[in-house]
Amino acid sequence: MCRLPVKMCGTLLNYDIQYIMLHILFVFAGNGLGSSAKRLPYKDAHYFPEAKVLMCVLPKAGSSSFFDWLYTASTGGTTWNSCPSRNVGGYDHPSSTANSCWERSKLNMVTFGSLPREEQIRIATSDEVFRFSLAREPVSRAISGWKSKLACPSTGFHVDSHDTPRAIRGLYRLTQSPYLLSSSCLSLEQFSDEMLKIKQSGKMDVLQTGGMVQHFASASLMCSYDDVRFQQIALLETFKFTHPNVQLRYLADRLNLSLEEFPYGHQHQSTEGARTQRVKKLNITESVYNKLRETYAMDYTSMGDVLHPGLLLY
C-alpha cells in the first residue's frame, strides 16, 4: 500500500515518482489517530528514534529476508547466520540471545509496544515519522504459516516440525477442539476450520500476543492498519528481489543503510504454471479458501487498496 494517488499505486508503479512523493508526503499527510485510539502495534512493530521510522514487518511476509538485510547492512557486513539465534524478538532485552547479536548493529531499535502510550501515539501520528510495513496477501500468508508450522510431512513441504507441537497447543488453547490433543499435524482443511472458530469466537486478537500462533495472526491487528497511517505498505507478492530494490530505497535512506547487502535472488513471485502446480499440490478447495477469506476479512478491508486480482500465489 502507498498513500499516493491510485494510479501511482499499481503493479507497474513508477517507483522513482513514489520515492519523491514519499519525501513530500510528510508535509501534507494527515491521520485519524487520536489519544483515544483503541489499538496500536505491539510485538512486531519497531521504532528507530534517530531516524524517526516506525516499522512493522509481519511474520510469513518475507520477514527473514528483510531482517537478513537490516542486520547485515547495519553491522557492516556481519551476516545474520552468524548469530546463535536468528531472531529479532527480544533484541532489546539485555539477557536475551538476540540482544548479544543486535547490539552489534549501529541502529538504535526499540520495541514499539514497550514505549509509553503517549509516545506511541506521538510516533503513530507525527508527520516527521516515516511508517513502513511489509505485508502479504492474507490467505496466501495464512497458508504459508500452515505450511511451515502445521502441515503433515506427507505434504512434502518444508515444515518446522520442532515448532508444530507448540503451534497446535496454541490453537487448542483458543478453540478447545479435543482432536488437537492427539494431533501431530493438521490438514489444510483442519487448519481453516480452527482459524474460523477463532474468528467466530472473537479471539483473533489473542494470536498476535506471541508464540507460534502469531504466524496466523491478522495483519491489520498486528500492525494496526486501521489506526496507524502507514505511508508505505510493501506487498510481498510484488516485492522486487532484484537489484536495486526500489521499494526499500526510501526506508534505507531514512535508516542510512546500503541496499547492496539485500538478499537479491530470493524470489516469492512465480509463473502462472508454477502457481497452478502449487495449488494442485495443496488441494485448496473452495471451502478452504472461503473459510480463510472469512477469517481474515478484516485484513482485506484494511488492505483493500493494495490488494488486486492475481495476487493469491500461496
PDB file of C-alpha atoms in Angstrom:
ATOM      1  CA  MET A   1       0.000   0.000   0.000  1.00  0.00           C
ATOM      2  CA  CYS A   2       1.179   3.501  -0.679  1.00  0.00           C
ATOM      3  CA  ARG A   3      -0.654   6.662   0.292  1.00  0.00           C
ATOM      4  CA  LEU A   4      -0.448   8.152  -3.168  1.00  0.00           C
ATOM      5  CA  PRO A   5      -2.967   8.625  -5.996  1.00  0.00           C
ATOM      6  CA  VAL A   6      -4.469   5.281  -7.050  1.00  0.00           C
ATOM      7  CA  LYS A   7      -2.835   5.277 -10.488  1.00  0.00           C
ATOM      8  CA  MET A   8       0.555   5.526  -8.819  1.00  0.00           C
ATOM      9  CA  CYS A   9      -0.006   2.551  -6.508  1.00  0.00           C
ATOM     10  CA  GLY A  10      -0.496  -0.227  -9.048  1.00  0.00           C
ATOM     11  CA  THR A  11       1.718  -3.126 -10.002  1.00  0.00           C
ATOM     12  CA  LEU A  12       3.506  -1.034 -12.631  1.00  0.00           C
ATOM     13  CA  LEU A  13       4.068   1.868 -10.263  1.00  0.00           C
ATOM     14  CA  ASN A  14       6.774   4.338 -11.231  1.00  0.00           C
ATOM     15  CA  TYR A  15       8.910   3.925  -8.108  1.00  0.00           C
ATOM     16  CA  ASP A  16      11.019   6.985  -8.820  1.00  0.00           C
ATOM     17  CA  ILE A  17       7.866   9.098  -8.589  1.00  0.00           C
ATOM     18  CA  GLN A  18       6.793   7.203  -5.468  1.00  0.00           C
ATOM     19  CA  TYR A  19      10.204   7.841  -3.939  1.00  0.00           C
ATOM     20  CA  ILE A  20       9.862  11.590  -4.486  1.00  0.00           C
ATOM     21  CA  MET A  21       6.267  11.624  -3.284  1.00  0.00           C
ATOM     22  CA  LEU A  22       7.200   9.840  -0.057  1.00  0.00           C
ATOM     23  CA  HIS A  23       9.534  12.740   0.721  1.00  0.00           C
ATOM     24  CA  ILE A  24       6.737  15.252   0.116  1.00  0.00           C
ATOM     25  CA  LEU A  25       4.149  13.197   1.981  1.00  0.00           C
ATOM     26  CA  PHE A  26       5.323  14.104   5.485  1.00  0.00           C
ATOM     27  CA  VAL A  27       4.361  17.739   5.000  1.00  0.00           C
ATOM     28  CA  PHE A  28       0.789  17.006   3.934  1.00  0.00           C
ATOM     29  CA  ALA A  29      -0.127  13.583   5.359  1.00  0.00           C
ATOM     30  CA  GLY A  30      -2.929  13.641   7.877  1.00  0.00           C
ATOM     31  CA  ASN A  31      -4.085  10.909  10.176  1.00  0.00           C
ATOM     32  CA  GLY A  32      -7.136   9.990  12.162  1.00  0.00           C
ATOM     33  CA  LEU A  33      -5.476   8.512  15.237  1.00  0.00           C
ATOM     34  CA  GLY A  34      -6.267  10.414  18.404  1.00  0.00           C
ATOM     35  CA  SER A  35      -5.378   9.944  22.048  1.00  0.00           C
ATOM     36  CA  SER A  36      -8.394   7.642  22.422  1.00  0.00           C
ATOM     37  CA  ALA A  37      -7.200   5.155  19.803  1.00  0.00           C
ATOM     38  CA  LYS A  38      -8.063   1.611  20.867  1.00  0.00           C
ATOM     39  CA  ARG A  39      -5.270  -0.291  19.184  1.00  0.00           C
ATOM     40  CA  LEU A  40      -1.611   0.296  18.396  1.00  0.00           C
ATOM     41  CA  PRO A  41       1.038  -2.106  17.058  1.00  0.00           C
ATOM     42  CA  TYR A  42       2.677  -4.197  19.725  1.00  0.00           C
ATOM     43  CA  LYS A  43       5.037  -7.123  19.245  1.00  0.00           C
ATOM     44  CA  ASP A  44       6.039  -6.821  15.595  1.00  0.00           C
ATOM     45  CA  ALA A  45       6.480  -3.059  15.383  1.00  0.00           C
ATOM     46  CA  HIS A  46       9.870  -1.433  15.931  1.00  0.00           C
ATOM     47  CA  TYR A  47      10.850   2.198  16.256  1.00  0.00           C
ATOM     48  CA  PHE A  48      14.127   3.897  15.313  1.00  0.00           C
ATOM     49  CA  PRO A  49      14.270   7.181  17.299  1.00  0.00           C
ATOM     50  CA  GLU A  50      17.152   8.874  15.476  1.00  0.00           C
ATOM     51  CA  ALA A  51      15.768   8.072  12.024  1.00  0.00           C
ATOM     52  CA  LYS A  52      12.160   8.651  13.138  1.00  0.00           C
ATOM     53  CA  VAL A  53      10.988   5.441  11.488  1.00  0.00           C
ATOM     54  CA  LEU A  54       8.213   3.106  12.649  1.00  0.00           C
ATOM     55  CA  MET A  55       8.426  -0.327  11.035  1.00  0.00           C
ATOM     56  CA  CYS A  56       6.015  -3.279  11.152  1.00  0.00           C
ATOM     57  CA  VAL A  57       7.217  -6.384   9.299  1.00  0.00           C
ATOM     58  CA  LEU A  58       4.876  -9.367   9.521  1.00  0.00           C
ATOM     59  CA  PRO A  59       5.928 -12.992  10.017  1.00  0.00           C
ATOM     60  CA  LYS A  60       5.378 -15.083   6.860  1.00  0.00           C
ATOM     61  CA  ALA A  61       5.686 -11.946   4.737  1.00  0.00           C
ATOM     62  CA  GLY A  62       9.348 -12.023   3.815  1.00  0.00           C
ATOM     63  CA  SER A  63      10.463 -11.073   7.318  1.00  0.00           C
ATOM     64  CA  SER A  64      13.521 -13.371   7.301  1.00  0.00           C
ATOM     65  CA  SER A  65      14.890 -11.842   4.097  1.00  0.00           C
ATOM     66  CA  PHE A  66      14.077  -8.367   5.356  1.00  0.00           C
ATOM     67  CA  PHE A  67      15.857  -8.787   8.686  1.00  0.00           C
ATOM     68  CA  ASP A  68      18.766 -10.516   6.953  1.00  0.00           C
ATOM     69  CA  TRP A  69      19.252  -7.255   5.084  1.00  0.00           C
ATOM     70  CA  LEU A  70      18.609  -4.988   8.072  1.00  0.00           C
ATOM     71  CA  TYR A  71      21.110  -6.862  10.243  1.00  0.00           C
ATOM     72  CA  THR A  72      23.830  -7.249   7.619  1.00  0.00           C
ATOM     73  CA  ALA A  73      23.569  -3.636   6.437  1.00  0.00           C
ATOM     74  CA  SER A  74      23.565  -2.206   9.969  1.00  0.00           C
ATOM     75  CA  THR A  75      26.509  -4.263  11.245  1.00  0.00           C
ATOM     76  CA  GLY A  76      28.915  -3.543   8.403  1.00  0.00           C
ATOM     77  CA  GLY A  77      28.534  -6.897   6.693  1.00  0.00           C
ATOM     78  CA  THR A  78      28.099  -9.348   9.578  1.00  0.00           C
ATOM     79  CA  THR A  79      25.601 -11.945   8.415  1.00  0.00           C
ATOM     80  CA  TRP A  80      22.582 -12.861  10.491  1.00  0.00           C
ATOM     81  CA  ASN A  81      23.543 -16.528  10.073  1.00  0.00           C
ATOM     82  CA  SER A  82      26.452 -15.886  12.436  1.00  0.00           C
ATOM     83  CA  CYS A  83      24.037 -15.246  15.308  1.00  0.00           C
ATOM     84  CA  PRO A  84      23.201 -18.087  17.733  1.00  0.00           C
ATOM     85  CA  SER A  85      19.547 -17.090  17.419  1.00  0.00           C
ATOM     86  CA  ARG A  86      18.241 -15.668  14.156  1.00  0.00           C
ATOM     87  CA  ASN A  87      15.507 -13.866  15.996  1.00  0.00           C
ATOM     88  CA  VAL A  88      14.555 -10.214  16.167  1.00  0.00           C
ATOM     89  CA  GLY A  89      12.280 -10.800  19.147  1.00  0.00           C
ATOM     90  CA  GLY A  90      13.890  -9.910  22.458  1.00  0.00           C
ATOM     91  CA  TYR A  91      16.714  -7.919  20.886  1.00  0.00           C
ATOM     92  CA  ASP A  92      16.150  -5.070  23.349  1.00  0.00           C
ATOM     93  CA  HIS A  93      16.299  -7.315  26.422  1.00  0.00           C
ATOM     94  CA  PRO A  94      19.921  -7.440  27.718  1.00  0.00           C
ATOM     95  CA  SER A  95      19.641 -11.072  28.855  1.00  0.00           C
ATOM     96  CA  SER A  96      18.356 -12.447  25.552  1.00  0.00           C
ATOM     97  CA  THR A  97      20.437 -14.288  22.969  1.00  0.00           C
ATOM     98  CA  ALA A  98      19.136 -11.949  20.308  1.00  0.00           C
ATOM     99  CA  ASN A  99      20.448  -8.929  22.207  1.00  0.00           C
ATOM    100  CA  SER A 100      24.053 -10.117  22.001  1.00  0.00           C
ATOM    101  CA  CYS A 101      23.682 -10.157  18.216  1.00  0.00           C
ATOM    102  CA  TRP A 102      21.731  -6.962  17.687  1.00  0.00           C
ATOM    103  CA  GLU A 103      23.994  -4.908  19.936  1.00  0.00           C
ATOM    104  CA  ARG A 104      26.488  -5.066  17.044  1.00  0.00           C
ATOM    105  CA  SER A 105      24.063  -3.052  14.936  1.00  0.00           C
ATOM    106  CA  LYS A 106      24.543   0.688  14.549  1.00  0.00           C
ATOM    107  CA  LEU A 107      20.774   1.102  14.679  1.00  0.00           C
ATOM    108  CA  ASN A 108      19.012   2.096  17.865  1.00  0.00           C
ATOM    109  CA  MET A 109      15.906  -0.076  17.544  1.00  0.00           C
ATOM    110  CA  VAL A 110      13.253  -0.328  20.270  1.00  0.00           C
ATOM    111  CA  THR A 111      10.101  -2.399  20.555  1.00  0.00           C
ATOM    112  CA  PHE A 112       7.199  -0.068  19.868  1.00  0.00           C
ATOM    113  CA  GLY A 113       4.979  -1.823  22.423  1.00  0.00           C
ATOM    114  CA  SER A 114       7.470  -1.146  25.217  1.00  0.00           C
ATOM    115  CA  LEU A 115       7.134   2.624  24.865  1.00  0.00           C
ATOM    116  CA  PRO A 116       4.717   4.722  26.962  1.00  0.00           C
ATOM    117  CA  ARG A 117       1.334   5.068  25.289  1.00  0.00           C
ATOM    118  CA  GLU A 118       1.718   8.818  24.901  1.00  0.00           C
ATOM    119  CA  GLU A 119       4.944   8.241  22.999  1.00  0.00           C
ATOM    120  CA  GLN A 120       3.310   5.550  20.862  1.00  0.00           C
ATOM    121  CA  ILE A 121       0.533   7.930  19.871  1.00  0.00           C
ATOM    122  CA  ARG A 122       3.042  10.653  19.032  1.00  0.00           C
ATOM    123  CA  ILE A 123       5.014   8.265  16.803  1.00  0.00           C
ATOM    124  CA  ALA A 124       1.851   6.971  15.143  1.00  0.00           C
ATOM    125  CA  THR A 125       0.607  10.474  14.336  1.00  0.00           C
ATOM    126  CA  SER A 126       3.667  12.661  13.803  1.00  0.00           C
ATOM    127  CA  ASP A 127       4.276  13.957  10.294  1.00  0.00           C
ATOM    128  CA  GLU A 128       8.001  13.648  10.999  1.00  0.00           C
ATOM    129  CA  VAL A 129       7.829   9.853  11.363  1.00  0.00           C
ATOM    130  CA  PHE A 130       8.019   7.523   8.357  1.00  0.00           C
ATOM    131  CA  ARG A 131       5.818   4.452   8.915  1.00  0.00           C
ATOM    132  CA  PHE A 132       6.661   1.360   6.835  1.00  0.00           C
ATOM    133  CA  SER A 133       5.183  -2.139   6.734  1.00  0.00           C
ATOM    134  CA  LEU A 134       5.931  -5.322   4.801  1.00  0.00           C
ATOM    135  CA  ALA A 135       2.790  -7.421   4.335  1.00  0.00           C
ATOM    136  CA  ARG A 136       1.333 -10.218   2.195  1.00  0.00           C
ATOM    137  CA  GLU A 137      -1.957 -11.278   0.603  1.00  0.00           C
ATOM    138  CA  PRO A 138      -3.907 -12.526   3.676  1.00  0.00           C
ATOM    139  CA  VAL A 139      -4.965 -16.030   2.570  1.00  0.00           C
ATOM    140  CA  SER A 140      -1.572 -16.644   0.990  1.00  0.00           C
ATOM    141  CA  ARG A 141       0.151 -15.602   4.228  1.00  0.00           C
ATOM    142  CA  ALA A 142      -2.107 -17.867   6.324  1.00  0.00           C
ATOM    143  CA  ILE A 143      -1.404 -20.853   4.086  1.00  0.00           C
ATOM    144  CA  SER A 144       2.316 -20.134   4.262  1.00  0.00           C
ATOM    145  CA  GLY A 145       2.037 -20.214   8.059  1.00  0.00           C
ATOM    146  CA  TRP A 146       0.243 -23.559   7.901  1.00  0.00           C
ATOM    147  CA  LYS A 147       2.854 -24.984   5.528  1.00  0.00           C
ATOM    148  CA  SER A 148       5.763 -24.057   7.781  1.00  0.00           C
ATOM    149  CA  LYS A 149       4.237 -24.797  11.202  1.00  0.00           C
ATOM    150  CA  LEU A 150       1.367 -27.284  10.916  1.00  0.00           C
ATOM    151  CA  ALA A 151       1.429 -29.242   7.638  1.00  0.00           C
ATOM    152  CA  CYS A 152       1.928 -33.000   7.763  1.00  0.00           C
ATOM    153  CA  PRO A 153       5.210 -34.473   6.477  1.00  0.00           C
ATOM    154  CA  SER A 154       3.319 -36.293   3.747  1.00  0.00           C
ATOM    155  CA  THR A 155       2.614 -32.955   2.024  1.00  0.00           C
ATOM    156  CA  GLY A 156       6.278 -32.707   1.057  1.00  0.00           C
ATOM    157  CA  PHE A 157       6.557 -29.122   2.311  1.00  0.00           C
ATOM    158  CA  HIS A 158       9.454 -27.917   4.438  1.00  0.00           C
ATOM    159  CA  VAL A 159       7.842 -27.969   7.880  1.00  0.00           C
ATOM    160  CA  ASP A 160       9.481 -26.631  11.036  1.00  0.00           C
ATOM    161  CA  SER A 161       8.428 -29.812  12.831  1.00  0.00           C
ATOM    162  CA  HIS A 162      10.002 -28.720  16.119  1.00  0.00           C
ATOM    163  CA  ASP A 163       7.526 -25.821  16.173  1.00  0.00           C
ATOM    164  CA  THR A 164       4.440 -27.881  15.313  1.00  0.00           C
ATOM    165  CA  PRO A 165       3.577 -29.097  18.858  1.00  0.00           C
ATOM    166  CA  ARG A 166       3.685 -25.524  20.187  1.00  0.00           C
ATOM    167  CA  ALA A 167       1.529 -24.270  17.314  1.00  0.00           C
ATOM    168  CA  ILE A 168      -1.052 -26.999  17.907  1.00  0.00           C
ATOM    169  CA  ARG A 169      -1.122 -26.287  21.643  1.00  0.00           C
ATOM    170  CA  GLY A 170      -1.611 -22.612  20.866  1.00  0.00           C
ATOM    171  CA  LEU A 171      -4.608 -23.391  18.668  1.00  0.00           C
ATOM    172  CA  TYR A 172      -6.052 -25.751  21.266  1.00  0.00           C
ATOM    173  CA  ARG A 173      -5.956 -23.068  23.942  1.00  0.00           C
ATOM    174  CA  LEU A 174      -8.137 -20.919  21.706  1.00  0.00           C
ATOM    175  CA  THR A 175     -10.556 -23.448  20.201  1.00  0.00           C
ATOM    176  CA  GLN A 176     -10.588 -26.336  22.709  1.00  0.00           C
ATOM    177  CA  SER A 177     -11.086 -28.797  19.844  1.00  0.00           C
ATOM    178  CA  PRO A 178     -10.478 -32.211  21.502  1.00  0.00           C
ATOM    179  CA  TYR A 179      -8.844 -33.851  18.472  1.00  0.00           C
ATOM    180  CA  LEU A 180      -5.971 -31.369  18.641  1.00  0.00           C
ATOM    181  CA  LEU A 181      -4.669 -33.025  21.811  1.00  0.00           C
ATOM    182  CA  SER A 182      -3.753 -36.130  19.831  1.00  0.00           C
ATOM    183  CA  SER A 183      -2.732 -34.425  16.572  1.00  0.00           C
ATOM    184  CA  SER A 184       0.856 -34.248  15.393  1.00  0.00           C
ATOM    185  CA  CYS A 185      -0.013 -32.118  12.340  1.00  0.00           C
ATOM    186  CA  LEU A 186      -3.058 -30.603  10.627  1.00  0.00           C
ATOM    187  CA  SER A 187      -4.501 -30.788   7.157  1.00  0.00           C
ATOM    188  CA  LEU A 188      -5.250 -27.517   5.409  1.00  0.00           C
ATOM    189  CA  GLU A 189      -8.969 -28.203   5.894  1.00  0.00           C
ATOM    190  CA  GLN A 190      -8.477 -28.678   9.644  1.00  0.00           C
ATOM    191  CA  PHE A 191      -6.375 -25.533   9.847  1.00  0.00           C
ATOM    192  CA  SER A 192      -9.027 -23.447   8.091  1.00  0.00           C
ATOM    193  CA  ASP A 193     -11.682 -24.884  10.434  1.00  0.00           C
ATOM    194  CA  GLU A 194      -9.689 -23.939  13.535  1.00  0.00           C
ATOM    195  CA  MET A 195      -8.936 -20.457  12.253  1.00  0.00           C
ATOM    196  CA  LEU A 196     -12.599 -19.798  11.510  1.00  0.00           C
ATOM    197  CA  LYS A 197     -13.505 -20.953  15.035  1.00  0.00           C
ATOM    198  CA  ILE A 198     -11.025 -18.456  16.447  1.00  0.00           C
ATOM    199  CA  LYS A 199     -12.513 -15.691  14.323  1.00  0.00           C
ATOM    200  CA  GLN A 200     -16.097 -16.547  15.232  1.00  0.00           C
ATOM    201  CA  SER A 201     -15.284 -16.692  18.943  1.00  0.00           C
ATOM    202  CA  GLY A 202     -13.770 -13.199  18.833  1.00  0.00           C
ATOM    203  CA  LYS A 203     -10.248 -14.317  19.750  1.00  0.00           C
ATOM    204  CA  MET A 204      -8.266 -13.146  16.727  1.00  0.00           C
ATOM    205  CA  ASP A 205      -6.508 -10.530  18.830  1.00  0.00           C
ATOM    206  CA  VAL A 206      -5.007 -13.245  21.071  1.00  0.00           C
ATOM    207  CA  LEU A 207      -2.994 -14.671  18.174  1.00  0.00           C
ATOM    208  CA  GLN A 208      -0.707 -11.654  17.991  1.00  0.00           C
ATOM    209  CA  THR A 209       0.485 -11.934  21.590  1.00  0.00           C
ATOM    210  CA  GLY A 210       3.295 -14.332  20.696  1.00  0.00           C
ATOM    211  CA  GLY A 211       4.344 -17.943  20.308  1.00  0.00           C
ATOM    212  CA  MET A 212       3.911 -19.988  17.166  1.00  0.00           C
ATOM    213  CA  VAL A 213       0.309 -18.835  16.675  1.00  0.00           C
ATOM    214  CA  GLN A 214       1.434 -15.298  15.790  1.00  0.00           C
ATOM    215  CA  HIS A 215       2.253 -16.688  12.343  1.00  0.00           C
ATOM    216  CA  PHE A 216      -1.521 -16.948  11.831  1.00  0.00           C
ATOM    217  CA  ALA A 217      -2.444 -13.563  13.320  1.00  0.00           C
ATOM    218  CA  SER A 218      -4.296 -10.871  11.431  1.00  0.00           C
ATOM    219  CA  ALA A 219      -2.045  -8.352   9.685  1.00  0.00           C
ATOM    220  CA  SER A 220      -4.411  -5.489  10.395  1.00  0.00           C
ATOM    221  CA  LEU A 221      -4.358  -6.295  14.119  1.00  0.00           C
ATOM    222  CA  MET A 222      -0.597  -6.863  14.348  1.00  0.00           C
ATOM    223  CA  CYS A 223       0.250  -3.621  12.567  1.00  0.00           C
ATOM    224  CA  SER A 224      -2.931  -1.678  13.427  1.00  0.00           C
ATOM    225  CA  TYR A 225      -3.592  -0.666   9.833  1.00  0.00           C
ATOM    226  CA  ASP A 226      -6.945   0.847  10.771  1.00  0.00           C
ATOM    227  CA  ASP A 227      -5.463   3.157  13.404  1.00  0.00           C
ATOM    228  CA  VAL A 228      -1.950   3.933  12.175  1.00  0.00           C
ATOM    229  CA  ARG A 229      -1.447   5.625   8.839  1.00  0.00           C
ATOM    230  CA  PHE A 230       1.481   3.803   7.268  1.00  0.00           C
ATOM    231  CA  GLN A 231       2.851   5.851   4.402  1.00  0.00           C
ATOM    232  CA  GLN A 232       4.120   2.690   2.702  1.00  0.00           C
ATOM    233  CA  ILE A 233       2.912  -0.898   2.870  1.00  0.00           C
ATOM    234  CA  ALA A 234       5.082  -3.033   0.600  1.00  0.00           C
ATOM    235  CA  LEU A 235       3.354  -6.231  -0.511  1.00  0.00           C
ATOM    236  CA  LEU A 236       5.500  -9.358  -0.670  1.00  0.00           C
ATOM    237  CA  GLU A 237       3.885 -10.619  -3.869  1.00  0.00           C
ATOM    238  CA  THR A 238       5.003  -7.530  -5.775  1.00  0.00           C
ATOM    239  CA  PHE A 239       8.242  -7.088  -3.855  1.00  0.00           C
ATOM    240  CA  LYS A 240      11.282  -6.769  -6.093  1.00  0.00           C
ATOM    241  CA  PHE A 241      14.062  -9.178  -5.155  1.00  0.00           C
ATOM    242  CA  THR A 242      16.191  -7.832  -7.968  1.00  0.00           C
ATOM    243  CA  HIS A 243      18.867  -5.154  -7.758  1.00  0.00           C
ATOM    244  CA  PRO A 244      18.170  -2.420  -6.884  1.00  0.00           C
ATOM    245  CA  ASN A 245      15.222  -2.885  -4.524  1.00  0.00           C
ATOM    246  CA  VAL A 246      13.416   0.368  -5.211  1.00  0.00           C
ATOM    247  CA  GLN A 247      10.640  -0.406  -2.732  1.00  0.00           C
ATOM    248  CA  LEU A 248      13.144  -0.200   0.123  1.00  0.00           C
ATOM    249  CA  ARG A 249      15.062   2.801  -1.163  1.00  0.00           C
ATOM    250  CA  TYR A 250      13.305   5.430   0.924  1.00  0.00           C
ATOM    251  CA  LEU A 251      13.430   3.305   4.096  1.00  0.00           C
ATOM    252  CA  ALA A 252      17.135   2.598   3.512  1.00  0.00           C
ATOM    253  CA  ASP A 253      17.798   6.324   3.109  1.00  0.00           C
ATOM    254  CA  ARG A 254      15.986   7.124   6.357  1.00  0.00           C
ATOM    255  CA  LEU A 255      17.992   4.452   8.219  1.00  0.00           C
ATOM    256  CA  ASN A 256      21.222   5.392   6.415  1.00  0.00           C
ATOM    257  CA  LEU A 257      21.711   1.815   5.208  1.00  0.00           C
ATOM    258  CA  SER A 258      23.008   0.369   1.948  1.00  0.00           C
ATOM    259  CA  LEU A 259      20.824  -1.857  -0.206  1.00  0.00           C
ATOM    260  CA  GLU A 260      23.837  -3.733  -1.560  1.00  0.00           C
ATOM    261  CA  GLU A 261      23.509  -6.326   1.214  1.00  0.00           C
ATOM    262  CA  PHE A 262      19.873  -7.123   0.382  1.00  0.00           C
ATOM    263  CA  PRO A 263      19.371 -10.874  -0.354  1.00  0.00           C
ATOM    264  CA  TYR A 264      18.710 -10.441  -4.055  1.00  0.00           C
ATOM    265  CA  GLY A 265      17.625 -13.540  -5.896  1.00  0.00           C
ATOM    266  CA  HIS A 266      15.236 -14.693  -3.186  1.00  0.00           C
ATOM    267  CA  GLN A 267      12.005 -14.781  -5.137  1.00  0.00           C
ATOM    268  CA  HIS A 268       8.415 -15.027  -3.927  1.00  0.00           C
ATOM    269  CA  GLN A 269       6.828 -14.301  -7.276  1.00  0.00           C
ATOM    270  CA  SER A 270       6.171 -17.163  -9.660  1.00  0.00           C
ATOM    271  CA  THR A 271       4.943 -18.065 -13.090  1.00  0.00           C
ATOM    272  CA  GLU A 272       1.313 -18.992 -13.594  1.00  0.00           C
ATOM    273  CA  GLY A 273       2.408 -22.568 -14.322  1.00  0.00           C
ATOM    274  CA  ALA A 274       4.290 -22.870 -11.045  1.00  0.00           C
ATOM    275  CA  ARG A 275       1.355 -21.383  -9.209  1.00  0.00           C
ATOM    276  CA  THR A 276      -1.004 -23.930 -10.782  1.00  0.00           C
ATOM    277  CA  GLN A 277       1.269 -26.759  -9.663  1.00  0.00           C
ATOM    278  CA  ARG A 278       1.354 -25.469  -6.089  1.00  0.00           C
ATOM    279  CA  VAL A 279      -2.418 -25.020  -5.967  1.00  0.00           C
ATOM    280  CA  LYS A 280      -2.873 -28.558  -7.265  1.00  0.00           C
ATOM    281  CA  LYS A 281      -0.427 -29.912  -4.692  1.00  0.00           C
ATOM    282  CA  LEU A 282      -2.142 -28.034  -1.879  1.00  0.00           C
ATOM    283  CA  ASN A 283      -5.584 -29.171  -2.993  1.00  0.00           C
ATOM    284  CA  ILE A 284      -7.072 -25.847  -1.993  1.00  0.00           C
ATOM    285  CA  THR A 285     -10.811 -26.304  -2.133  1.00  0.00           C
ATOM    286  CA  GLU A 286     -13.392 -23.576  -2.399  1.00  0.00           C
ATOM    287  CA  SER A 287     -14.423 -24.432   1.156  1.00  0.00           C
ATOM    288  CA  VAL A 288     -10.890 -23.850   2.494  1.00  0.00           C
ATOM    289  CA  TYR A 289     -10.493 -20.613   0.608  1.00  0.00           C
ATOM    290  CA  ASN A 290     -13.865 -19.257   1.752  1.00  0.00           C
ATOM    291  CA  LYS A 291     -13.176 -20.082   5.407  1.00  0.00           C
ATOM    292  CA  LEU A 292      -9.788 -18.393   5.326  1.00  0.00           C
ATOM    293  CA  ARG A 293     -11.207 -15.446   3.430  1.00  0.00           C
ATOM    294  CA  GLU A 294     -13.860 -15.014   6.137  1.00  0.00           C
ATOM    295  CA  THR A 295     -11.268 -15.416   8.892  1.00  0.00           C
ATOM    296  CA  TYR A 296      -9.098 -12.638   7.501  1.00  0.00           C
ATOM    297  CA  ALA A 297     -11.928 -10.410   6.261  1.00  0.00           C
ATOM    298  CA  MET A 298     -10.619  -7.533   8.387  1.00  0.00           C
ATOM    299  CA  ASP A 299      -7.293  -7.644   6.539  1.00  0.00           C
ATOM    300  CA  TYR A 300      -8.992  -7.429   3.149  1.00  0.00           C
ATOM    301  CA  THR A 301     -10.884  -4.378   4.378  1.00  0.00           C
ATOM    302  CA  SER A 302      -7.787  -2.666   5.795  1.00  0.00           C
ATOM    303  CA  MET A 303      -5.533  -3.552   2.852  1.00  0.00           C
ATOM    304  CA  GLY A 304      -8.124  -3.129   0.127  1.00  0.00           C
ATOM    305  CA  ASP A 305      -6.247  -0.549  -1.935  1.00  0.00           C
ATOM    306  CA  VAL A 306      -3.039  -2.597  -2.040  1.00  0.00           C
ATOM    307  CA  LEU A 307      -4.597  -5.948  -2.980  1.00  0.00           C
ATOM    308  CA  HIS A 308      -5.685  -6.754  -6.518  1.00  0.00           C
ATOM    309  CA  PRO A 309      -6.727  -9.858  -8.516  1.00  0.00           C
ATOM    310  CA  GLY A 310      -3.957 -12.312  -9.257  1.00  0.00           C
ATOM    311  CA  LEU A 311      -2.010 -11.936  -6.007  1.00  0.00           C
ATOM    312  CA  LEU A 312      -3.035 -15.284  -4.488  1.00  0.00           C
ATOM    313  CA  LEU A 313       0.223 -17.186  -5.012  1.00  0.00           C
ATOM    314  CA  TYR A 314       0.281 -19.403  -1.891  1.00  0.00           C
TER     315      TYR A 314
END
